[in-house]
Coordinates of N, CA and C in Angstrom, one line a residue:
M1 N -117.2 125.3 35.3 CA -117.9 126.5 35.8 C -119.1 126.8 35.0
S2 N -120.2 127.0 35.7 CA -121.5 127.2 35.0 C -121.6 128.7 34.6
S3 N -122.2 128.9 33.4 CA -122.4 130.2 32.9 C -123.6 130.9 33.5
D4 N -124.4 130.1 34.3 CA -125.6 130.7 34.9 C -125.2 131.8 36.0
R5 N -124.0 131.7 36.5 CA -123.6 132.7 37.5 C -123.5 134.1 36.9
N6 N -123.4 134.2 35.6 CA -123.2 135.5 35.0 C -124.6 136.2 34.7
F7 N -125.7 135.6 35.0 CA -127.0 136.1 34.7 C -127.7 136.5 35.9
K8 N -128.4 137.6 35.8 CA -129.3 138.1 36.9 C -130.7 137.9 36.4
H9 N -131.6 137.5 37.2 CA -133.0 137.4 36.8 C -133.8 138.4 37.6
L10 N -134.6 139.1 36.9 CA -135.5 140.2 37.5 C -136.9 139.8 37.1
L11 N -137.7 139.8 38.1 CA -139.2 139.5 37.9 C -140.0 140.7 38.4
R12 N -140.7 141.3 37.5 CA -141.6 142.4 37.9 C -143.0 141.9 37.7
V13 N -143.9 142.2 38.7 CA -145.3 141.8 38.6 C -146.1 142.9 39.0
R14 N -147.1 143.2 38.2 CA -148.1 144.2 38.6 C -149.3 143.5 39.0
V15 N -149.8 143.7 40.2 CA -150.9 143.0 40.7 C -152.0 144.0 40.9
K16 N -153.2 143.7 40.4 CA -154.4 144.5 40.7 C -155.6 143.6 40.7
E17 N -156.6 144.2 41.3 CA -157.9 143.4 41.5 C -158.5 143.1 40.1
F18 N -158.9 141.9 40.0 CA -159.6 141.4 38.7 C -161.1 141.7 38.9
N19 N -161.6 142.5 38.0 CA -163.0 142.8 38.1 C -163.9 141.9 37.3
I20 N -165.0 141.5 37.9 CA -165.9 140.7 37.2 C -167.2 141.5 36.9
P21 N -167.6 141.7 35.7 CA -166.8 141.3 34.5 C -165.7 142.4 34.2
P22 N -164.8 142.1 33.3 CA -163.8 143.1 33.1 C -164.3 144.3 32.2
I23 N -165.6 144.4 32.1 CA -166.2 145.6 31.4 C -166.7 146.5 32.5
S24 N -166.3 147.8 32.5 CA -166.7 148.7 33.5 C -167.8 149.6 32.9
D25 N -167.6 150.2 31.7 CA -168.5 151.2 31.2 C -169.2 150.8 29.9
G26 N -168.5 150.2 29.0 CA -169.1 149.8 27.8 C -168.2 148.9 26.9
V27 N -168.8 148.4 25.8 CA -168.1 147.5 24.9 C -168.7 147.7 23.5
V28 N -167.8 147.6 22.5 CA -168.2 147.8 21.1 C -167.9 146.4 20.5
L29 N -169.0 145.8 19.9 CA -168.9 144.5 19.3 C -168.8 144.6 17.8
G30 N -167.7 143.9 17.3 CA -167.6 143.9 15.9 C -168.6 142.9 15.3
R31 N -169.0 143.2 14.0 CA -170.0 142.4 13.3 C -169.7 140.9 13.3
E32 N -168.4 140.5 13.3 CA -168.0 139.1 13.2 C -167.3 138.7 14.5
A33 N -167.6 139.3 15.6 CA -167.0 139.0 16.9 C -167.3 137.5 17.3
P34 N -166.4 136.9 18.0 CA -166.7 135.5 18.4 C -167.8 135.3 19.4
I35 N -168.3 136.3 20.0 CA -169.5 136.2 20.9 C -170.5 137.2 20.4
G36 N -171.7 136.8 20.3 CA -172.7 137.7 19.8 C -173.3 138.6 20.9
C37 N -174.1 139.6 20.5 CA -174.6 140.6 21.5 C -175.5 139.9 22.5
A38 N -176.4 139.0 22.1 CA -177.3 138.4 23.0 C -176.6 137.7 24.1
A39 N -175.5 136.9 23.8 CA -174.7 136.2 24.8 C -174.0 137.2 25.7
F40 N -173.5 138.2 25.1 CA -172.7 139.2 25.9 C -173.7 139.9 26.8
R41 N -174.9 140.3 26.4 CA -175.9 141.0 27.2 C -176.3 140.1 28.4
K42 N -176.5 138.8 28.1 CA -176.9 137.8 29.1 C -175.8 137.7 30.2
A43 N -174.5 137.7 29.8 CA -173.4 137.6 30.7 C -173.4 138.9 31.6
L44 N -173.6 140.0 31.0 CA -173.6 141.3 31.8 C -174.7 141.3 32.8
E45 N -175.9 140.8 32.4 CA -177.0 140.7 33.3 C -176.7 139.8 34.5
L46 N -176.0 138.8 34.3 CA -175.7 137.8 35.4 C -174.6 138.3 36.3
L47 N -173.7 139.2 35.7 CA -172.5 139.6 36.5 C -172.5 141.0 37.0
V48 N -173.4 141.8 36.5 CA -173.3 143.3 36.8 C -174.7 143.7 37.3
V49 N -174.7 144.5 38.4 CA -175.9 145.0 38.9 C -176.4 146.2 38.1
A50 N -175.5 147.1 37.6 CA -175.8 148.2 36.9 C -176.4 147.8 35.5
P51 N -177.5 148.4 35.1 CA -178.0 148.1 33.8 C -177.2 148.7 32.6
F52 N -177.2 147.9 31.5 CA -176.5 148.3 30.3 C -177.5 148.6 29.2
E53 N -177.3 149.6 28.4 CA -178.2 149.9 27.3 C -177.6 149.3 26.0
H54 N -178.4 148.7 25.2 CA -178.0 148.1 24.0 C -178.3 149.1 22.8
I55 N -177.3 149.4 22.0 CA -177.4 150.2 20.9 C -177.0 149.4 19.7
Q56 N -177.9 149.1 18.8 CA -177.6 148.3 17.6 C -177.3 149.2 16.5
L57 N -176.3 148.9 15.7 CA -175.8 149.7 14.6 C -176.0 149.0 13.3
D58 N -176.2 149.7 12.2 CA -176.2 149.2 10.9 C -174.9 149.6 10.2
D59 N -173.8 148.9 10.5 CA -172.5 149.3 10.0 C -171.8 148.1 9.5
D60 N -170.8 148.3 8.6 CA -170.0 147.2 8.1 C -169.0 146.6 9.1
V61 N -168.6 147.3 10.1 CA -167.6 146.8 11.0 C -168.3 146.6 12.4
I62 N -169.0 147.5 12.9 CA -169.6 147.4 14.3 C -171.0 147.0 14.2
S63 N -171.4 146.1 15.1 CA -172.8 145.6 15.1 C -173.5 146.2 16.3
D64 N -172.8 146.3 17.5 CA -173.5 146.7 18.7 C -172.6 147.5 19.6
I65 N -173.2 148.3 20.4 CA -172.6 149.0 21.5 C -173.4 148.7 22.8
L66 N -172.7 148.2 23.8 CA -173.3 148.0 25.1 C -172.7 149.0 26.0
V67 N -173.5 149.9 26.7 CA -173.0 151.0 27.5 C -173.8 151.1 28.8
R68 N -173.2 151.4 29.9 CA -173.9 151.6 31.1 C -175.0 152.7 31.0
R69 N -176.2 152.4 31.4 CA -177.3 153.3 31.3 C -177.0 154.6 32.0
A70 N -176.3 154.6 33.1 CA -176.0 155.8 33.8 C -175.1 156.7 33.0
F71 N -174.2 156.2 32.2 CA -173.4 157.1 31.3 C -174.3 157.8 30.3
L72 N -175.3 157.2 29.8 CA -176.2 157.9 28.9 C -177.1 159.0 29.5
R73 N -177.1 159.0 30.8 CA -177.7 160.2 31.4 C -176.9 161.4 31.3
R74 N -175.6 161.3 31.1 CA -174.6 162.4 31.0 C -174.2 162.7 29.5
V75 N -174.3 161.7 28.7 CA -173.9 161.9 27.3 C -175.0 161.4 26.4
P76 N -175.5 162.2 25.5 CA -176.5 161.8 24.6 C -176.1 160.6 23.7
R77 N -177.0 159.7 23.6 CA -176.8 158.4 22.8 C -176.3 158.7 21.4
E78 N -176.8 159.7 20.7 CA -176.4 160.1 19.4 C -174.9 160.5 19.4
Y79 N -174.5 161.2 20.4 CA -173.1 161.7 20.5 C -172.2 160.5 20.7
L80 N -172.6 159.5 21.5 CA -171.7 158.3 21.7 C -171.6 157.5 20.4
V81 N -172.7 157.3 19.7 CA -172.7 156.6 18.5 C -171.8 157.2 17.5
Q82 N -171.9 158.5 17.3 CA -171.0 159.3 16.4 C -169.6 159.2 16.8
F83 N -169.3 159.3 18.1 CA -167.9 159.1 18.6 C -167.3 157.8 18.3
V84 N -168.1 156.7 18.5 CA -167.7 155.4 18.3 C -167.4 155.2 16.8
L85 N -168.3 155.6 16.0 CA -168.1 155.4 14.5 C -166.9 156.2 14.0
Q86 N -166.7 157.4 14.5 CA -165.6 158.2 14.0 C -164.2 157.9 14.6
R87 N -164.2 157.6 15.9 CA -162.9 157.4 16.6 C -162.6 155.9 16.9
I88 N -163.5 155.1 17.2 CA -163.2 153.7 17.6 C -163.2 152.8 16.4
K89 N -164.2 152.9 15.5 CA -164.3 152.1 14.3 C -163.0 152.0 13.5
P90 N -162.3 153.1 13.2 CA -161.0 152.9 12.5 C -159.9 152.1 13.2
L91 N -160.1 151.9 14.5 CA -159.1 151.2 15.2 C -159.4 149.7 15.4
M92 N -160.5 149.2 14.8 CA -160.9 147.8 15.1 C -161.3 147.1 13.8
G93 N -161.2 145.8 13.9 CA -161.7 144.9 12.8 C -163.1 144.4 13.2
S94 N -163.8 143.9 12.2 CA -165.1 143.4 12.5 C -165.2 142.1 13.4
E95 N -164.0 141.5 13.6 CA -164.0 140.3 14.4 C -163.6 140.6 15.9
E96 N -163.4 141.9 16.2 CA -162.9 142.3 17.5 C -164.0 142.8 18.4
I97 N -163.7 142.8 19.7 CA -164.5 143.4 20.7 C -163.6 144.4 21.5
M98 N -164.1 145.6 21.5 CA -163.3 146.7 22.2 C -164.0 147.1 23.5
Q99 N -163.2 147.2 24.5 CA -163.7 147.6 25.8 C -163.6 149.1 25.9
L100 N -164.6 149.8 26.5 CA -164.6 151.2 26.6 C -164.5 151.6 28.1
D101 N -163.6 152.4 28.4 CA -163.5 153.0 29.8 C -163.9 154.5 29.6
L102 N -165.1 154.8 29.9 CA -165.7 156.1 29.6 C -165.6 157.0 30.8
N103 N -165.3 158.3 30.5 CA -165.3 159.3 31.5 C -165.9 160.6 30.9
A104 N -167.0 161.0 31.4 CA -167.7 162.2 31.0 C -167.6 163.3 32.0
E105 N -167.0 164.4 31.7 CA -166.9 165.5 32.6 C -167.8 166.6 32.1
I106 N -168.7 167.0 33.0 CA -169.7 168.0 32.6 C -169.5 169.3 33.5
L107 N -169.4 170.4 32.8 CA -169.3 171.7 33.4 C -170.6 172.4 33.4
I108 N -171.1 172.7 34.6 CA -172.4 173.4 34.7 C -172.2 174.8 35.3
E109 N -172.7 175.8 34.6 CA -172.6 177.2 35.0 C -174.0 177.7 35.2
D110 N -174.2 178.4 36.2 CA -175.5 179.0 36.5 C -175.3 180.3 37.1
E111 N -175.7 181.4 36.4 CA -175.5 182.7 36.9 C -176.6 183.2 37.8
A112 N -177.7 182.4 37.8 CA -178.9 182.8 38.6 C -178.7 182.7 40.1
L113 N -177.7 181.9 40.5 CA -177.5 181.6 41.9 C -176.7 182.7 42.6

C-alpha cells in the first residue's frame, strides 16, 4: 500500500498582470548595483512613455534615484531625496536596487471660494 494516499496536495496561485517594466513610480539604485543608471534609464526610455527624472546622489550607499516626472510635480525633489536618504537607505545595501511605489496625497484648502 502506497503512503501517497495519506497526503493532500494544495496549490495556490496568485495571478496578476505583469507590467513592463515592473517599475511604476521610481527606483533607487545602489552605488554597486549590477546595472548602472545609464543602462536603467535607457531601458525605461524604451519601455515607458512617461518620462522619468534622474536624481544623482553623492552618497556611500545610493548613487541614483529615477522617479516619474509627474510625481515631482506633487512632491518637491528635495523632500523626496531626504525621504529616500532617511527612510530607504537604512533598508538597502549598495549592491541593491529598490523599487518605489509612490503615492502622494495632497490636501488643498481654499477659503476664498
